[in-house]
Structures are given as structure tokens and as C-alpha cells.
Amino acid sequence: MLKPATRGSVWLLVLSVASAQQSLATHSSGAHRCRKLAKLGRFENTTIISSTYVVGNSTVQPWGTCSMGPVAVTAPLCRVRFSVKTSKASEANAEAWLPDEWYGRFLAIGNGGLGGCIDYTYLNYGSSFHFATFASNHGHDGDQGQSFYKQPEVLHDYTGRSVHAVSVVGKQIVKAYYSKPHMKSYFIGCSAGGRQGTYSALHWPEDFDGIIAAAPGTNFNIFLGSLGLLSVNTGAPEGNTSESFVPKTLWATVRAEIIKQCDGLDGVKDGVLDDPDACKVQFEALSCSNKAKADSDCLTEVQLEALLYPGYSLGSDATVIFDAMFAGDVVWLAKDWWKYVVYEDPDYDFTGFGLDDILAAEALDPSQISTFSGEFSEFAARGGKFLSYHGTHDNIIPPGSAQRAYDLAVDTMGSTFVEEFYRLFMVPGMDHCGTPWSEVPFMIGHYLPLPPTNASSHNILLALVDWVEGDNVPDTVIGTSSSGEERLLCKHPLRSVWTGSQYVCQA
Ligand SMILES: *[C@@H]1O[C@H](CO)[C@@H](O)[C@H](O)[C@H]1NC(C)=O
Ligand SMILES: *[C@@H]1O[C@H](CO)[C@@H](O)[C@H](O)[C@H]1NC(C)=O
Ligand SMILES: *[C@@H]1O[C@H](CO)[C@@H](O)[C@H](O)[C@H]1NC(C)=O
Ligand SMILES: *[C@@H]1O[C@H](CO)[C@@H](O)[C@H](O)[C@H]1NC(C)=O
């Protein structure tokens, strides 16, 4: 369970005498300080746009062009909207949610996709757990690559500079509002946010004491390149009429067959493949040349070949994100990257897209967005802790991405060193970032209902806090499914195996 952060033994003493110091005495003093926040300190390169006190269990209107409709605010807090000028040609719009009951921690939040959007779910989540919580649009609104077209400064902000700027200014805002500095600082992000957290540890190792980099979109150019190749192989850009195109209805057939063949491998028939790599599917069972199959329920040889092309885990559910990934068009992430950044040619045509185009992106690698390095020694030397997790059924970023990032750190710094500060958990059955549409998920992240999510054994953010502040090394965490079932998860590369009576971690 979450307790206030402490700064060594002196603070422990002070806190045990007067823990009320951690929070603003009353709502009315919070409301008063919130109103005059702009006058309480000097904030680097920053315009305070508004600072408004919000009572708990209410809603507010979001800022920017990304979200529709009001967003939830659980804890009573001061909501600050501000804008940081990051260069002559760029600025980041950000929000601070400063809860009345503050436990001394700073929390910054990453983005998804090519966004571009203030994440209100995380703002509410962090402030509910008593973090002074910050989210930004990372330098542009919206999830489209046009924002980067001939705008290298805007791209630099998305790549990671805005995370640094908002962290510097955010800490100044915290100090002004609470009249004392934060004690520990954290970052949490998934997908693009997982890459931003990694980028932060590599480029600004002093910004955070603990970082969660979930389902990281690292090795960025190669990842987007693989999406481009996947699109070309599964039917684009010729479109849905391509021979290799696999229509939406057939993806369910494919998945059902895989689950049927491999579900029992982990010792439990529960519709979840704990270790998709262990599944060696006989794909012939899906072939139209197999007489047991009805014509509408089978794949042609060409479709089978397209299906087998690159690296999503077997058993992932492709139907839920069909329109983004397999709809017979080039995935927008890849399309926008090559059109607006790599070739600066909005009319670029993906016919013939291949390895040379991926190499061109790698050669350009603007702002070092690739984020593929295992050199974390400065971050680690400061005592920083790095936690990653990835769903084995991620259908947007292949789960191998987090494993390759981890393995790269081991190759670069050695396993003994990495063991000191870096953990990766593979989450069986979880899809991209543990999104609420998951079918049979085990979750450890912010979509978990409360309680028991405030237990550090079940919740990845609280596990990180416990590691940074309490030296409780997270070698296991417990995943929770939507039906309340629990599953032991082991640090990579160990696997969670059912012995007949319990789960244990095995090599
Ligand atoms: C979560 O927090 C609540 C309120 O502080 C507490 O009553 C509950 O026991 C906590 N649950 C766990 C699992 O720590
Ligand atoms: C919000 O609602 C919950 C559940 O009804 C309640 O326990 C809590 O005290 C409320 N918080 C505020 C600030 O009103
Ligand atoms: C503020 O602007 C200056 C000049 O552009 C820059 O050097 C500095 O890094 C900026 N500070 C932050 C926190 O972005
Ligand atoms: C493929 O079909 C979908 C509808 O299933 C349609 O929205 C999309 O535009 C089509 N793509 C192409 C390239 O024709």
C-alpha cells in the first residue's frame, strides 16, 4: 500500500512527527494557492495558462484537439494548464494535476502512437495515487505525421525533448505550489511512451528516479518499417483485392485454430498462451486444400504465406485492431513516417516499399528517435530503476520489442549490472498496453480496477515506487484478469509455469 515518500532518516523523523505537512491543510488553502500559482514561482520558458481548483469526484473539459467530452477527476486537486517554449519553433502544452493529499512524488506521463495528446486517464490515475502528475501533448496535438512535416523541432519534442522540458518546469511548479521540492520523480508510459521513457533514461538520466517503459516502440525506424512490410505483405497497397489479403472474418478462424492447438502447452486450458513462442502451429489445418474446412473458413496458400510473414505472437487477436493494421491499407504509423519525415513527400506511394526504405529511415534517424541503445550506465549509476512490461498478445508492437531492448542492455552492460536496475515482465494474454478491450487479459497496469491495485505486488507503478524507495526488488508481480483470476509473472527471461498446484518461476 502506498505511503508518503521519505528522504532518508531525517525526513522519516520529521514525517512521523508531522505527516500532515505532506498535504495542504485544507481545501480552501489549496484553492487559494492554486488560483495564484503563476505568482508563486519562476517557471522556465513557461506561460501559465490557467490554474483552477477542482473538487474530487467531478469532471473537467479536456484541453487540445484530441479528446471529446469531459474527463474524470477523482482526487481534489489543483489543475494547472501551461505551455513551455522548447525552441524558437516549438512548444509543449502540458497539465499538472496537483492533489491536495500529496505524498512527495513527481510523475510524468508518456504518449501513444504519433501523439500528440494529453493523457487524462493517466493524469487521473497518478493524482488518485497522490502523485503530482504531469502530462503533455509532447509538442503537437493529434496523432498524425503531418505535424512533423518540415518541423524538426516539433519532431524533437515528440522524440523526447518535451518530456525533459516538462519535467524541469513541472518540478519548479511542484516546489512553488507545495512550498517544498518533490522527493522522488517517476515516469510512466506505454507504446510511444515506453520509447520516450527509454529515451529519457538514455539522454536525460537525471530526470527520473524510476521509469516504467511499457510495450516500448524502440528501434523505431525498424519497427515502423516492419509495419510497412506487413501492410505490403497482407494486401496493401493494391488493396483488399490483393490475393494475399486476409479478410477480417478469417483472422478469428486463424486465432481459434492457434488457441486450439497450443492452449494446453502452459499447463492450463484458459484461452491464454503464456509463452506464444513455444507454440509450433500446424498451419496446414487452416489451408483450403485441407478437405475438412469449408470454403469460407480457410486460407489460400498465398494468404497463409502473408499471414506467416513477420513477428506478432501467435494467438494474438487481430480482429480488434483490424482497421488499423490489416485493413488492406498501409498502417498509418508507417505511412506518415515515410511521407512526412523520411521522404518529406506527402504523395509518396508505398508500392515497392522495402528494405532500402527502412535503411533510408535508419540513416536519417532524426533526433536519434530510433532509441535503440543499451547504454544506461549513467541512469543506473544515479540509482535509477527501469521497469518494462509487454503483453504477449500485443497486436501493435510485437512483444519481442521489449525483450530485444532488455537483451541489448545485457549485451552492452552485462547481466550482473542490468540485474541491479532493470526488470522486464511479459504479461500473458495482454494486448497492446493492456487496453480495456482485451479479451482474456492479465493486467498489472493502470486499467486495473481499484482495489487491490494499490498493492505493489499487483501494480507495476507501485512496485516501481517500492523498488526506488524501499529497496523491494520486483522479481515477480501478480497479474489480475478482468474476472479476478491471478497469475504469477516472473522477471524475464524466467517463465511462469503451472506445477499442478501453483505457478513457479523457471528458467
Ligand atoms: C488500498 O488502499 C485502501 C485505502 O488506503 C486500503 O484500505 C486497502 O487495504 C489497500 N489495499 C491493499 C491491497 O493494499
Ligand atoms: C469520491 O467518492 C468516493 C466513493 O463514493 C468517496 O469514498 C470519496 O470520499 C469521494 N471523494 C471526494 C473528494 O468527494
Ligand atoms: C529554455 O529555453 C532555453 C533557450 O531556448 C533553453 O536553452 C533551455 O533548455 C530551455 N529550458 C527548458 C526547461 O526547456
Ligand atoms: C479495404 O476494405 C475496408 C473495409 O473492409 C475499407 O475501409 C478500405 O478502404 C479498403 N482498403 C483498400 C485499400 O481498398
Coordinates of C-alpha atoms and ligand atoms in Angstrom, one line a residue:
M1 CA 0.0 0.0 0.0
L2 CA 1.2 3.4 -0.9
K3 CA 2.7 5.6 1.8
P4 CA 4.3 9.1 1.5
A5 CA 7.8 9.3 0.1
T6 CA 10.6 10.0 2.6
R7 CA 14.0 11.5 2.1
G8 CA 16.3 9.4 4.3
S9 CA 16.1 9.1 8.1
V10 CA 15.9 12.9 8.8
W11 CA 12.7 13.1 6.8
L12 CA 11.4 9.9 8.4
L13 CA 11.6 11.6 11.8
V14 CA 10.1 14.8 10.6
L15 CA 7.3 12.9 8.9
S16 CA 6.5 10.7 11.8
V17 CA 6.0 13.8 13.9
A18 CA 4.1 15.8 11.4
S19 CA 2.9 13.8 8.4
A20 CA 0.2 16.3 7.8
Q21 CA 2.9 18.5 6.3
Q22 CA 2.7 16.3 3.2
S23 CA -0.7 17.7 2.3
L24 CA -2.2 21.2 2.1
A25 CA -4.0 21.8 5.3
T26 CA -7.5 22.4 3.9
H27 CA -9.3 22.6 0.5
S28 CA -9.7 26.3 0.9
S29 CA -5.9 26.9 1.3
G30 CA -5.4 24.6 -1.7
A31 CA -7.9 26.6 -3.7
H32 CA -6.3 29.9 -2.8
R33 CA -2.7 28.8 -3.6
C34 CA -4.0 27.2 -6.8
R35 CA -5.6 30.5 -8.0
K36 CA -2.4 32.5 -7.5
L37 CA 0.0 29.8 -8.7
A38 CA 1.5 31.9 -11.5
K39 CA 2.8 34.4 -8.8
L40 CA 4.3 31.7 -6.6
G41 CA 7.5 31.0 -8.5
R42 CA 9.5 31.5 -11.7
F43 CA 8.9 28.8 -14.3
E44 CA 11.5 28.5 -17.1
N45 CA 10.3 29.4 -20.6
T46 CA 6.7 28.9 -19.4
T47 CA 3.4 30.6 -19.7
I48 CA 0.8 29.5 -17.0
I49 CA -2.4 29.5 -19.0
S50 CA -4.8 28.7 -16.1
S51 CA -4.7 27.2 -12.6
T52 CA -8.1 26.1 -11.3
Y53 CA -9.0 24.2 -8.1
V54 CA -11.1 21.1 -8.9
V55 CA -13.2 19.3 -6.2
G56 CA -12.9 15.5 -6.2
N57 CA -15.3 13.1 -8.0
S58 CA -16.0 15.6 -10.7
T59 CA -15.2 16.1 -14.4
V60 CA -13.4 18.8 -16.4
Q61 CA -13.2 19.7 -20.0
P62 CA -10.0 18.4 -21.7
W63 CA -7.6 20.8 -23.4
G64 CA -6.5 20.4 -27.0
T65 CA -8.0 18.8 -30.1
C66 CA -7.6 15.1 -29.1
S67 CA -10.4 14.2 -26.7
M68 CA -14.1 14.8 -26.8
G69 CA -16.2 15.4 -23.8
P70 CA -15.5 15.8 -20.1
V71 CA -12.8 13.7 -18.3
A72 CA -12.9 12.3 -14.7
V73 CA -11.2 13.9 -11.8
T74 CA -11.2 11.7 -8.7
A75 CA -9.0 13.4 -6.1
P76 CA -9.5 17.1 -5.1
L77 CA -6.6 18.9 -6.8
C78 CA -5.2 22.0 -8.5
R79 CA -5.3 21.7 -12.3
V80 CA -2.7 23.8 -14.0
R81 CA -2.5 24.3 -17.7
F82 CA 0.8 25.6 -19.0
S83 CA 2.9 25.9 -22.1
V84 CA 6.7 25.5 -22.3
K85 CA 8.6 27.1 -25.2
T86 CA 11.1 24.3 -26.1
S87 CA 12.8 26.2 -29.0
K88 CA 12.1 29.1 -31.3
A89 CA 9.8 26.9 -33.4
S90 CA 8.2 24.7 -30.8
E91 CA 6.3 24.5 -27.6
A92 CA 4.6 21.8 -25.5
N93 CA 1.2 22.2 -23.9
A94 CA 1.0 20.5 -20.5
E95 CA -1.2 19.9 -17.5
A96 CA -0.3 19.5 -13.9
W97 CA -2.7 17.7 -11.6
L98 CA -1.6 18.6 -8.0
P99 CA -3.6 16.6 -5.4
D100 CA -4.4 18.1 -2.0
E101 CA -3.1 15.0 -0.4
W102 CA 0.4 14.8 -1.9
Y103 CA 2.9 12.1 -1.0
G104 CA 6.0 13.9 -2.2
R105 CA 6.3 12.2 -5.6
F106 CA 6.5 13.7 -9.1
L107 CA 5.0 11.7 -12.0
A108 CA 5.4 12.4 -15.7
I109 CA 3.4 10.6 -18.4
G110 CA 4.3 9.5 -22.0
N111 CA 2.2 9.3 -25.1
G112 CA 1.0 6.7 -27.6
G113 CA 1.1 6.5 -31.4
L114 CA 2.4 9.6 -33.1
G115 CA 0.5 11.6 -30.3
G116 CA 0.2 14.4 -29.7
C117 CA -2.5 14.1 -26.9
I118 CA -2.7 14.9 -23.2
D119 CA -3.5 11.5 -21.5
Y120 CA -6.3 12.3 -19.0
T121 CA -6.7 8.7 -17.9
Y122 CA -3.2 8.7 -16.6
L123 CA -3.5 12.2 -15.1
N124 CA -6.4 11.0 -13.0
Y125 CA -4.7 7.7 -12.1
G126 CA -1.5 9.3 -10.9
S127 CA -3.2 12.0 -8.9
S128 CA -5.5 9.4 -7.3
F129 CA -2.4 7.8 -6.0
H130 CA -1.2 11.1 -4.6
F131 CA 1.4 11.9 -7.2
A132 CA 1.8 15.4 -8.5
T133 CA 1.1 14.2 -12.1
F134 CA 2.1 15.8 -15.4
A135 CA 1.1 15.1 -19.0
S136 CA 1.7 17.0 -22.2
N137 CA 0.9 17.0 -25.8
H138 CA 4.6 16.4 -26.5
G139 CA 4.8 19.4 -28.8
H140 CA 1.8 18.9 -31.1
D141 CA -1.9 18.0 -31.0
G142 CA -3.2 14.9 -32.7
D143 CA -1.9 11.6 -33.9
Q144 CA -0.9 12.4 -37.5
G145 CA 2.5 12.7 -39.0
Q146 CA 1.7 16.0 -40.8
S147 CA 2.7 17.7 -37.6
F148 CA 6.3 16.7 -38.2
Y149 CA 6.4 17.8 -41.9
K150 CA 9.4 20.0 -42.2
Q151 CA 9.2 20.7 -38.5
P152 CA 12.3 19.2 -36.9
E153 CA 11.8 21.0 -33.6
V154 CA 8.3 19.6 -33.2
L155 CA 9.6 16.1 -34.0
H156 CA 12.4 16.6 -31.5
D157 CA 9.8 17.4 -28.8
Y158 CA 7.8 14.2 -29.6
T159 CA 11.0 12.2 -29.7
G160 CA 11.8 13.1 -26.1
R161 CA 12.8 16.7 -25.5
S162 CA 9.3 17.7 -24.3
V163 CA 9.5 15.1 -21.6
H164 CA 12.6 16.7 -20.3
A165 CA 11.3 20.3 -20.5
V166 CA 8.0 19.4 -18.8
S167 CA 10.0 17.5 -16.1
V168 CA 12.2 20.6 -15.4
V169 CA 9.3 23.0 -15.3
G170 CA 7.0 20.6 -13.6
K171 CA 9.4 20.2 -10.7
Q172 CA 9.5 24.0 -10.4
I173 CA 5.7 24.1 -10.3
V174 CA 5.6 21.4 -7.6
K175 CA 8.1 23.3 -5.5
A176 CA 6.1 26.6 -5.8
Y177 CA 2.7 25.0 -5.1
Y178 CA 3.6 22.8 -2.1
S179 CA 6.4 25.1 -0.8
K180 CA 8.9 22.2 -0.9
P181 CA 10.6 20.1 -3.6
H182 CA 9.5 16.7 -4.7
M183 CA 11.4 13.8 -3.1
K184 CA 11.3 11.2 -5.9
S185 CA 10.4 11.5 -9.6
Y186 CA 8.8 8.9 -11.8
F187 CA 7.8 8.4 -15.4
I188 CA 5.2 6.0 -16.8
G189 CA 4.4 5.5 -20.5
C190 CA 3.3 2.7 -22.9
S191 CA 4.0 2.3 -26.6
A192 CA 5.4 5.6 -27.9
G193 CA 5.5 6.5 -24.2
G194 CA 7.6 3.4 -23.5
R195 CA 10.1 4.6 -26.1
Q196 CA 10.0 8.2 -24.6
G197 CA 10.8 6.7 -21.1
T198 CA 13.7 4.8 -22.6
Y199 CA 14.9 7.9 -24.4
S200 CA 14.8 9.9 -21.2
A201 CA 16.9 7.3 -19.4
L202 CA 19.5 7.4 -22.2
H203 CA 19.6 11.2 -22.8
W204 CA 18.5 12.9 -19.5
P205 CA 19.5 10.3 -16.9
E206 CA 19.0 12.8 -14.1
D207 CA 15.3 13.5 -14.8
F208 CA 13.7 10.4 -13.1
D209 CA 14.4 8.1 -10.2
G210 CA 12.2 5.4 -11.7
I211 CA 10.9 4.8 -15.2
I212 CA 8.2 2.5 -16.5
A213 CA 8.6 1.8 -20.2
A214 CA 5.8 -0.5 -21.2
A215 CA 5.5 -2.1 -24.7
P216 CA 8.2 0.2 -25.9
G217 CA 8.2 1.3 -29.5
T218 CA 12.0 1.3 -29.5
N219 CA 14.1 0.6 -32.6
F220 CA 11.6 3.0 -34.0
N221 CA 12.5 3.0 -37.7
I222 CA 12.8 -0.7 -37.9
F223 CA 9.5 -1.2 -36.1
L224 CA 7.6 1.2 -38.4
G225 CA 9.4 -0.5 -41.3
S226 CA 8.1 -3.9 -40.3
L227 CA 4.6 -2.4 -40.2
G228 CA 5.1 -1.1 -43.7
L229 CA 6.3 -4.5 -44.9
L230 CA 3.5 -6.2 -43.1
S231 CA 1.0 -4.0 -44.9
V232 CA 2.5 -4.7 -48.2
N233 CA 2.5 -8.4 -47.5
T234 CA -1.0 -8.7 -46.2
G235 CA -2.6 -6.9 -49.2
A236 CA -1.7 -3.2 -49.4
P237 CA -1.2 -1.0 -51.3
E238 CA -3.1 -2.9 -54.0
G239 CA -5.9 -3.1 -51.5
N240 CA -8.4 -5.6 -50.4
T241 CA -8.4 -7.3 -53.8
S242 CA -4.8 -8.5 -53.4
E243 CA -4.6 -12.3 -53.5
S244 CA -2.7 -12.3 -50.2
F245 CA -5.2 -10.2 -48.4
V246 CA -6.7 -11.9 -45.3
P247 CA -10.2 -10.6 -44.6
K248 CA -11.3 -9.7 -41.1
T249 CA -13.6 -12.7 -40.6
L250 CA -10.7 -15.1 -41.3
W251 CA -8.5 -13.7 -38.5
A252 CA -10.9 -15.1 -35.9
T253 CA -10.6 -18.5 -37.6
V254 CA -6.8 -18.3 -37.5
R255 CA -6.7 -17.3 -33.9
A256 CA -9.2 -20.0 -32.8
E257 CA -7.1 -22.7 -34.6
I258 CA -3.9 -21.5 -32.8
I259 CA -5.5 -21.4 -29.4
K260 CA -6.9 -24.9 -30.1
Q261 CA -3.5 -26.3 -30.9
C262 CA -1.4 -24.6 -28.2
D263 CA -3.6 -23.5 -25.3
G264 CA -2.6 -26.6 -23.2
L265 CA 1.2 -26.0 -23.5
D266 CA 1.4 -23.8 -20.4
G267 CA -0.4 -26.5 -18.4
V268 CA -3.7 -24.6 -18.2
K269 CA -6.6 -24.5 -20.8
D270 CA -7.7 -21.0 -20.3
G271 CA -7.6 -19.4 -23.7
V272 CA -4.3 -17.7 -22.9
L273 CA -0.9 -18.7 -24.4
D274 CA 1.6 -17.9 -21.6
D275 CA 4.5 -18.4 -24.0
P276 CA 3.4 -18.0 -27.6
D277 CA 7.0 -18.7 -28.8
A278 CA 6.6 -22.3 -27.5
C279 CA 3.6 -22.8 -29.9
K280 CA 4.5 -24.5 -33.1
V281 CA 1.3 -24.4 -35.1
Q282 CA 0.5 -26.8 -37.9
F283 CA -0.9 -24.1 -40.3
E284 CA -1.9 -26.7 -42.8
A285 CA -5.0 -27.2 -40.6
L286 CA -6.1 -23.8 -41.9
S287 CA -5.4 -24.4 -45.6
C288 CA -8.3 -24.6 -48.1
S289 CA -6.6 -27.7 -49.5
N290 CA -7.5 -29.4 -46.2
K291 CA -10.8 -31.0 -47.1
A292 CA -12.2 -30.8 -43.6
K293 CA -12.5 -27.0 -44.0
A294 CA -15.5 -25.2 -45.5
D295 CA -14.5 -22.7 -48.3
S296 CA -15.4 -19.7 -46.2
D297 CA -13.4 -20.9 -43.3
C298 CA -9.9 -21.5 -44.8
L299 CA -6.9 -19.7 -46.2
T300 CA -5.4 -20.0 -49.6
E301 CA -1.7 -20.8 -49.9
V302 CA -0.9 -17.1 -50.7
Q303 CA -2.9 -15.9 -47.7
L304 CA -1.1 -18.4 -45.5
E305 CA 2.2 -17.1 -46.7
A306 CA 1.2 -13.5 -46.0
L307 CA -0.1 -14.5 -42.6
L308 CA 3.2 -16.1 -41.6
Y309 CA 5.3 -13.0 -42.6
P310 CA 6.7 -11.3 -39.5
G311 CA 6.6 -11.2 -35.8
Y312 CA 3.3 -10.9 -33.9
S313 CA 2.9 -13.6 -31.3
L314 CA 0.8 -16.5 -32.3
G315 CA -2.7 -16.3 -30.7
S316 CA -2.9 -12.5 -30.7
D317 CA -6.3 -11.1 -31.6
A318 CA -6.0 -9.3 -34.9
T319 CA -9.7 -8.5 -35.3
V320 CA -9.8 -5.7 -32.7
I321 CA -7.3 -3.6 -34.4
F322 CA -8.1 -4.9 -37.9
D323 CA -8.9 -1.5 -39.3
A324 CA -5.5 0.0 -38.3
M325 CA -3.3 -2.9 -39.1
F326 CA -4.7 -5.4 -41.6
A327 CA -7.4 -3.5 -43.5
G328 CA -5.6 -3.7 -46.8
D329 CA -4.1 -0.3 -46.5
V330 CA -0.6 0.8 -45.3
V331 CA -0.7 1.2 -41.5
W332 CA -0.9 4.9 -40.8
L333 CA 2.1 5.0 -38.5
A334 CA 4.4 3.8 -41.3
K335 CA 2.6 5.8 -44.0
D336 CA 3.0 9.1 -42.1
W337 CA 6.6 8.4 -41.1
W338 CA 7.9 7.9 -44.7
K339 CA 5.6 10.5 -46.2
Y340 CA 6.2 13.4 -43.8
V341 CA 9.5 12.7 -42.2
V342 CA 11.8 10.3 -44.1
Y343 CA 11.0 11.4 -47.7
E344 CA 9.1 14.7 -46.9
D345 CA 6.8 13.8 -49.8
P346 CA 3.1 13.7 -49.0
D347 CA 2.5 11.9 -52.3
Y348 CA 4.9 9.1 -51.6
D349 CA 3.5 5.8 -52.9
F350 CA 4.1 2.6 -50.9
T351 CA 4.2 0.4 -53.9
G352 CA 7.6 -1.4 -53.8
F353 CA 8.2 -0.4 -50.2
G354 CA 11.1 -2.5 -48.9
L355 CA 14.4 -2.8 -47.1
D356 CA 16.0 0.2 -48.9
D357 CA 13.3 2.5 -47.5
I358 CA 13.8 1.2 -44.0
L359 CA 17.6 1.7 -44.3
A360 CA 16.9 5.3 -45.5
A361 CA 14.9 6.0 -42.3
E362 CA 17.7 4.4 -40.2
A363 CA 20.3 6.6 -41.9
L364 CA 18.3 9.7 -41.2
D365 CA 17.2 8.8 -37.7
P366 CA 16.0 12.3 -36.8
S367 CA 16.7 13.3 -33.2
Q368 CA 18.0 9.7 -32.7
I369 CA 14.4 8.6 -32.4
S370 CA 15.4 5.0 -33.0
T371 CA 16.1 4.8 -29.3
F372 CA 17.9 1.5 -29.6
S373 CA 20.8 1.6 -27.2
G374 CA 21.7 -0.5 -24.1
E375 CA 23.9 2.2 -22.6
F376 CA 22.0 3.0 -19.4
S377 CA 25.1 3.3 -17.1
E378 CA 24.6 6.9 -16.1
F379 CA 20.9 6.4 -15.3
A380 CA 21.8 3.3 -13.3
A381 CA 24.8 4.9 -11.5
R382 CA 22.4 7.5 -10.2
G383 CA 20.3 4.7 -8.6
G384 CA 17.6 4.9 -11.3
K385 CA 15.3 1.9 -11.7
F386 CA 13.9 0.8 -15.0
L387 CA 10.8 -1.4 -15.3
S388 CA 9.4 -2.7 -18.5
Y389 CA 6.4 -4.9 -19.3
H390 CA 4.8 -6.1 -22.5
G391 CA 1.7 -8.2 -23.3
T392 CA 2.5 -11.4 -25.1
H393 CA -0.6 -10.8 -27.3
D394 CA 0.3 -7.2 -28.2
N395 CA -1.0 -6.8 -31.7
I396 CA 0.6 -3.4 -32.4
I397 CA 4.1 -3.6 -31.1
P398 CA 5.5 -7.2 -31.3
P399 CA 6.3 -8.4 -27.7
G400 CA 9.8 -9.3 -28.9
S401 CA 10.5 -5.5 -28.9
A402 CA 10.7 -5.3 -25.1
Q403 CA 12.8 -8.5 -25.0
R404 CA 15.2 -7.2 -27.6
A405 CA 15.6 -3.9 -25.6
Y406 CA 16.4 -5.9 -22.5
D407 CA 18.8 -8.2 -24.3
L408 CA 20.6 -5.2 -25.8
A409 CA 21.1 -3.8 -22.3
V410 CA 22.5 -7.1 -21.2
D411 CA 24.8 -7.3 -24.2
T412 CA 26.0 -3.7 -23.6
M413 CA 26.4 -3.7 -19.8
G414 CA 26.5 -7.3 -18.7
S415 CA 23.7 -9.2 -16.9
T416 CA 25.0 -8.6 -13.4
F417 CA 24.9 -4.8 -13.9
V418 CA 21.5 -5.0 -15.6
E419 CA 20.1 -7.1 -12.8
E420 CA 20.7 -4.2 -10.4
F421 CA 18.3 -1.7 -12.1
Y422 CA 16.2 -3.3 -14.9
R423 CA 13.3 -5.7 -14.9
L424 CA 11.0 -6.9 -17.7
F425 CA 7.8 -8.7 -17.2
M426 CA 6.0 -10.4 -20.1
V427 CA 2.2 -10.4 -19.4
P428 CA 0.4 -13.4 -20.8
G429 CA -2.6 -12.7 -22.9
M430 CA -2.4 -9.0 -22.6
D431 CA -2.7 -6.9 -25.7
H432 CA -1.3 -3.5 -26.5
C433 CA -0.8 -1.6 -23.3
G434 CA -3.4 -3.7 -21.5
T435 CA -6.2 -1.8 -23.1
P436 CA -9.8 -2.2 -21.8
W437 CA -10.9 -4.2 -24.9
S438 CA -8.6 -7.1 -24.0
E439 CA -10.4 -10.4 -24.2
V440 CA -8.6 -12.6 -21.6
P441 CA -6.0 -10.2 -20.2
F442 CA -3.8 -10.3 -17.2
M443 CA -3.1 -6.8 -16.3
I444 CA -0.6 -5.0 -14.0
G445 CA -1.1 -1.5 -15.2
H446 CA -3.4 1.4 -14.9
Y447 CA -6.6 -0.1 -16.3
L448 CA -6.9 -2.3 -13.3
P449 CA -9.9 -1.5 -11.2
L450 CA -9.4 -0.4 -7.6
P451 CA -8.6 -2.2 -5.2
P452 CA -6.4 -4.3 -4.9
T453 CA -4.4 -2.2 -7.4
N454 CA -2.9 -0.2 -4.6
A455 CA -0.8 -3.2 -3.7
S456 CA 2.7 -3.0 -5.1
S457 CA 2.5 -6.8 -5.6
H458 CA -0.2 -6.3 -8.2
N459 CA 0.5 -2.8 -9.6
I460 CA 3.6 -2.0 -11.7
L461 CA 3.7 1.7 -10.7
L462 CA 3.6 0.9 -7.0
A463 CA 6.1 -1.9 -7.5
L464 CA 8.5 0.7 -9.0
V465 CA 7.9 3.1 -6.1
D466 CA 8.6 0.2 -3.7
W467 CA 11.9 -0.6 -5.5
V468 CA 13.1 3.0 -5.7
E469 CA 12.2 3.9 -2.2
G470 CA 12.1 0.7 -0.3
D471 CA 14.7 -1.5 -2.0
N472 CA 12.0 -4.1 -2.6
V473 CA 13.3 -5.7 -5.8
P474 CA 10.3 -6.7 -8.0
D475 CA 11.4 -10.2 -9.2
T476 CA 7.7 -11.2 -9.6
V477 CA 4.4 -9.3 -9.9
I478 CA 0.9 -10.7 -9.9
G479 CA -1.3 -10.2 -13.0
T480 CA -5.1 -9.9 -12.5
S481 CA -7.6 -10.8 -15.1
S482 CA -10.9 -9.0 -15.6
S483 CA -12.7 -11.9 -13.8
G484 CA -10.3 -11.5 -10.8
E485 CA -8.1 -14.5 -11.6
E486 CA -4.5 -14.1 -10.6
R487 CA -1.3 -15.2 -12.3
L488 CA 2.3 -15.1 -11.1
L489 CA 4.5 -13.2 -13.6
C490 CA 8.3 -13.7 -13.5
K491 CA 11.1 -11.4 -14.4
H492 CA 12.4 -12.0 -18.0
P493 CA 13.9 -14.4 -19.0
L494 CA 12.3 -16.7 -16.4
R495 CA 8.9 -18.2 -17.2
S496 CA 5.8 -18.7 -15.0
V497 CA 4.9 -22.4 -15.1
W498 CA 2.0 -24.2 -13.5
T499 CA 3.2 -27.2 -11.5
G500 CA -0.3 -28.7 -10.9
S501 CA -0.8 -26.8 -7.7
Q502 CA 0.8 -23.4 -8.2
Y503 CA 2.8 -21.1 -10.5
V504 CA 6.5 -21.0 -10.1
C505 CA 9.3 -19.1 -11.9
Q506 CA 11.5 -21.4 -14.0
A507 CA 14.4 -20.8 -16.5
Ligands
LIG1 C1 -5.7 0.0 -0.7 O1 -5.9 1.3 0.0 C2 -7.0 1.3 0.8 C3 -7.2 2.7 1.3 O2 -6.0 3.3 1.8 C4 -6.8 0.3 2.0 O3 -7.9 0.3 2.8 C5 -6.6 -1.1 1.3 O4 -6.3 -2.0 2.3 C6 -5.5 -1.1 0.4 N1 -5.4 -2.3 -0.3 C7 -4.2 -3.0 -0.4 C8 -4.3 -4.3 -1.1 O5 -3.2 -2.6 0.0
LIG2 C1 -15.4 10.3 -4.0 O1 -16.3 9.1 -4.0 C2 -15.8 8.1 -3.2 C3 -16.7 6.9 -3.4 O2 -18.0 7.3 -3.3 C4 -15.7 8.5 -1.7 O3 -15.2 7.5 -0.9 C5 -14.7 9.7 -1.7 O4 -14.7 10.2 -0.4 C6 -15.2 10.8 -2.6 N1 -14.1 11.9 -2.7 C7 -14.4 13.2 -2.6 C8 -13.3 14.1 -2.6 O5 -15.6 13.6 -2.6
LIG3 C1 14.6 27.3 -22.0 O1 15.0 27.9 -23.2 C2 16.4 28.0 -23.4 C3 16.7 28.8 -24.7 O2 15.9 28.2 -25.8 C4 16.9 26.6 -23.5 O3 18.3 26.6 -23.6 C5 16.5 25.8 -22.2 O4 16.9 24.5 -22.3 C6 15.0 25.9 -22.0 N1 14.6 25.2 -20.8 C7 13.7 24.2 -20.8 C8 13.4 23.7 -19.4 O5 13.2 23.7 -21.8
LIG4 C1 -10.4 -2.4 -47.5 O1 -11.7 -2.6 -47.0 C2 -12.1 -1.7 -46.0 C3 -13.4 -2.2 -45.5 O2 -13.3 -3.5 -45.1 C4 -12.1 -0.3 -46.5 O3 -12.5 0.6 -45.4 C5 -10.7 0.1 -47.0 O4 -10.7 1.3 -47.6 C6 -10.3 -0.9 -48.1 N1 -8.9 -0.6 -48.4 C7 -8.5 -0.5 -49.7 C8 -7.0 -0.1 -49.9 O5 -9.2 -0.7 -50.6

